[in-house]
Structures are given as structure tokens and as C-alpha cells.
Amino acid sequence: MATVNISFRTDKKKAAKLDSLARAAGRTRTEVIDEALDSHFFLQEVIMARIDAGIRAADEGRFATDDEVQAEFARWRRAK
């Protein structure tokens, strides 16, 4: 696969964490950053798919009842 160079700036703490993680994993900065980007892209795709599904459901008139919403809130409060 063809690659391109990308340059960006970050603060010293993040750079130190990156270097520490790369050393601990026996990997390069580039490998760690590339994996982090893959993870970020995957999570963003999942989030966007769920948002789109929610919008479609709302457009179809499918909404949670007040009781369902309150039950979900209660479940999250208990999980703390």
C-alpha cells in the first residue's frame, strides 16, 4: 500500500506518552499512530451508523416511550 508523510504538532505530554507506549509495545511512533487512527476511524463509523439509524427510526415515527426512556436512565444510574 502506498503511504504518505503527514506532519502534525502535539504537546510534549502526548508525545512522551506516545514514545512510552511505542517503547513498551516494541513498536514505532508511526505504528502506534497508525493503529490509533484506525481505531478512531472505526469508532467514528460506528457512531455515524448509529446516528443514521436513529434518524431513520425517528423519520419512521419510531420513538421510545417515556417509560422506556426512564427505565434506561435508571439502568445507567445503577451501573455507576
mmCIF file of C-alpha atoms in Angstrom:
data_model
loop_
_atom_site.group_PDB
_atom_site.id
_atom_site.type_symbol
_atom_site.label_atom_id
_atom_site.label_comp_id
_atom_site.label_asym_id
_atom_site.label_seq_id
_atom_site.Cartn_x
_atom_site.Cartn_y
_atom_site.Cartn_z
ATOM 1 C CA MET A 1 0.000 0.000 0.000
ATOM 2 C CA ALA A 2 1.299 3.450 -0.873
ATOM 3 C CA THR A 3 1.990 5.717 2.062
ATOM 4 C CA VAL A 4 2.209 9.473 2.532
ATOM 5 C CA ASN A 5 4.007 11.555 5.110
ATOM 6 C CA ILE A 6 1.800 13.555 7.454
ATOM 7 C CA SER A 7 3.172 16.007 9.953
ATOM 8 C CA PHE A 8 1.308 17.431 12.940
ATOM 9 C CA ARG A 9 2.044 19.155 16.200
ATOM 10 C CA THR A 10 1.122 17.922 19.671
ATOM 11 C CA ASP A 11 2.039 18.855 23.202
ATOM 12 C CA LYS A 12 5.045 17.368 24.976
ATOM 13 C CA LYS A 13 2.952 15.201 27.329
ATOM 14 C CA LYS A 14 1.204 13.444 24.448
ATOM 15 C CA ALA A 15 4.497 12.936 22.627
ATOM 16 C CA ALA A 16 6.026 11.443 25.779
ATOM 17 C CA LYS A 17 3.033 9.106 26.220
ATOM 18 C CA LEU A 18 3.316 8.091 22.572
ATOM 19 C CA ASP A 19 7.008 7.317 22.931
ATOM 20 C CA SER A 20 6.433 5.391 26.171
ATOM 21 C CA LEU A 21 3.646 3.319 24.643
ATOM 22 C CA ALA A 22 5.673 2.634 21.499
ATOM 23 C CA ARG A 23 8.684 1.512 23.554
ATOM 24 C CA ALA A 24 6.563 -0.717 25.789
ATOM 25 C CA ALA A 25 4.954 -2.350 22.752
ATOM 26 C CA GLY A 26 8.205 -2.628 20.817
ATOM 27 C CA ARG A 27 6.742 -0.514 18.048
ATOM 28 C CA THR A 28 7.482 2.752 16.309
ATOM 29 C CA ARG A 29 5.642 6.037 16.771
ATOM 30 C CA THR A 30 4.266 5.610 13.269
ATOM 31 C CA GLU A 31 2.851 2.163 14.034
ATOM 32 C CA VAL A 32 1.157 3.378 17.199
ATOM 33 C CA ILE A 33 -0.288 6.463 15.496
ATOM 34 C CA ASP A 34 -1.476 4.411 12.514
ATOM 35 C CA GLU A 35 -3.261 1.961 14.820
ATOM 36 C CA ALA A 36 -4.801 4.842 16.772
ATOM 37 C CA LEU A 37 -6.116 6.343 13.532
ATOM 38 C CA ASP A 38 -7.615 3.001 12.503
ATOM 39 C CA SER A 39 -9.366 2.747 15.881
ATOM 40 C CA HIS A 40 -10.620 6.322 15.680
ATOM 41 C CA PHE A 41 -11.956 5.870 12.147
ATOM 42 C CA PHE A 42 -13.719 2.627 13.132
ATOM 43 C CA LEU A 43 -15.366 4.246 16.161
ATOM 44 C CA GLN A 44 -16.469 7.258 14.120
ATOM 45 C CA GLU A 45 -18.021 4.955 11.508
ATOM 46 C CA VAL A 46 -19.904 3.059 14.231
ATOM 47 C CA ILE A 47 -21.116 6.293 15.808
ATOM 48 C CA MET A 48 -22.257 7.723 12.473
ATOM 49 C CA ALA A 49 -24.064 4.482 11.568
ATOM 50 C CA ARG A 50 -25.924 4.550 14.885
ATOM 51 C CA ILE A 51 -26.843 8.193 14.449
ATOM 52 C CA ASP A 52 -28.119 7.483 10.936
ATOM 53 C CA ALA A 53 -30.152 4.516 12.239
ATOM 54 C CA GLY A 54 -31.645 6.740 14.937
ATOM 55 C CA ILE A 55 -32.572 9.413 12.407
ATOM 56 C CA ARG A 56 -34.200 6.805 10.150
ATOM 57 C CA ALA A 57 -36.145 5.417 13.106
ATOM 58 C CA ALA A 58 -37.294 8.905 14.078
ATOM 59 C CA ASP A 59 -38.292 9.662 10.484
ATOM 60 C CA GLU A 60 -40.407 6.486 10.590
ATOM 61 C CA GLY A 61 -42.031 7.634 13.831
ATOM 62 C CA ARG A 62 -40.333 5.013 15.981
ATOM 63 C CA PHE A 63 -39.574 6.620 19.334
ATOM 64 C CA ALA A 64 -39.028 5.270 22.826
ATOM 65 C CA THR A 65 -41.913 5.768 25.234
ATOM 66 C CA ASP A 66 -41.415 7.922 28.315
ATOM 67 C CA ASP A 67 -41.378 4.742 30.430
ATOM 68 C CA GLU A 68 -38.673 3.188 28.220
ATOM 69 C CA VAL A 69 -36.548 6.331 28.485
ATOM 70 C CA GLN A 70 -36.918 6.460 32.277
ATOM 71 C CA ALA A 71 -36.057 2.748 32.553
ATOM 72 C CA GLU A 72 -32.905 3.297 30.508
ATOM 73 C CA PHE A 73 -31.874 6.267 32.666
ATOM 74 C CA ALA A 74 -32.436 4.146 35.785
ATOM 75 C CA ARG A 75 -30.318 1.346 34.323
ATOM 76 C CA TRP A 76 -27.437 3.755 33.671
ATOM 77 C CA ARG A 77 -27.693 5.260 37.147
ATOM 78 C CA ARG A 78 -27.438 1.779 38.707
ATOM 79 C CA ALA A 79 -24.374 0.995 36.562
ATOM 80 C CA LYS A 80 -22.368 3.806 38.179
#
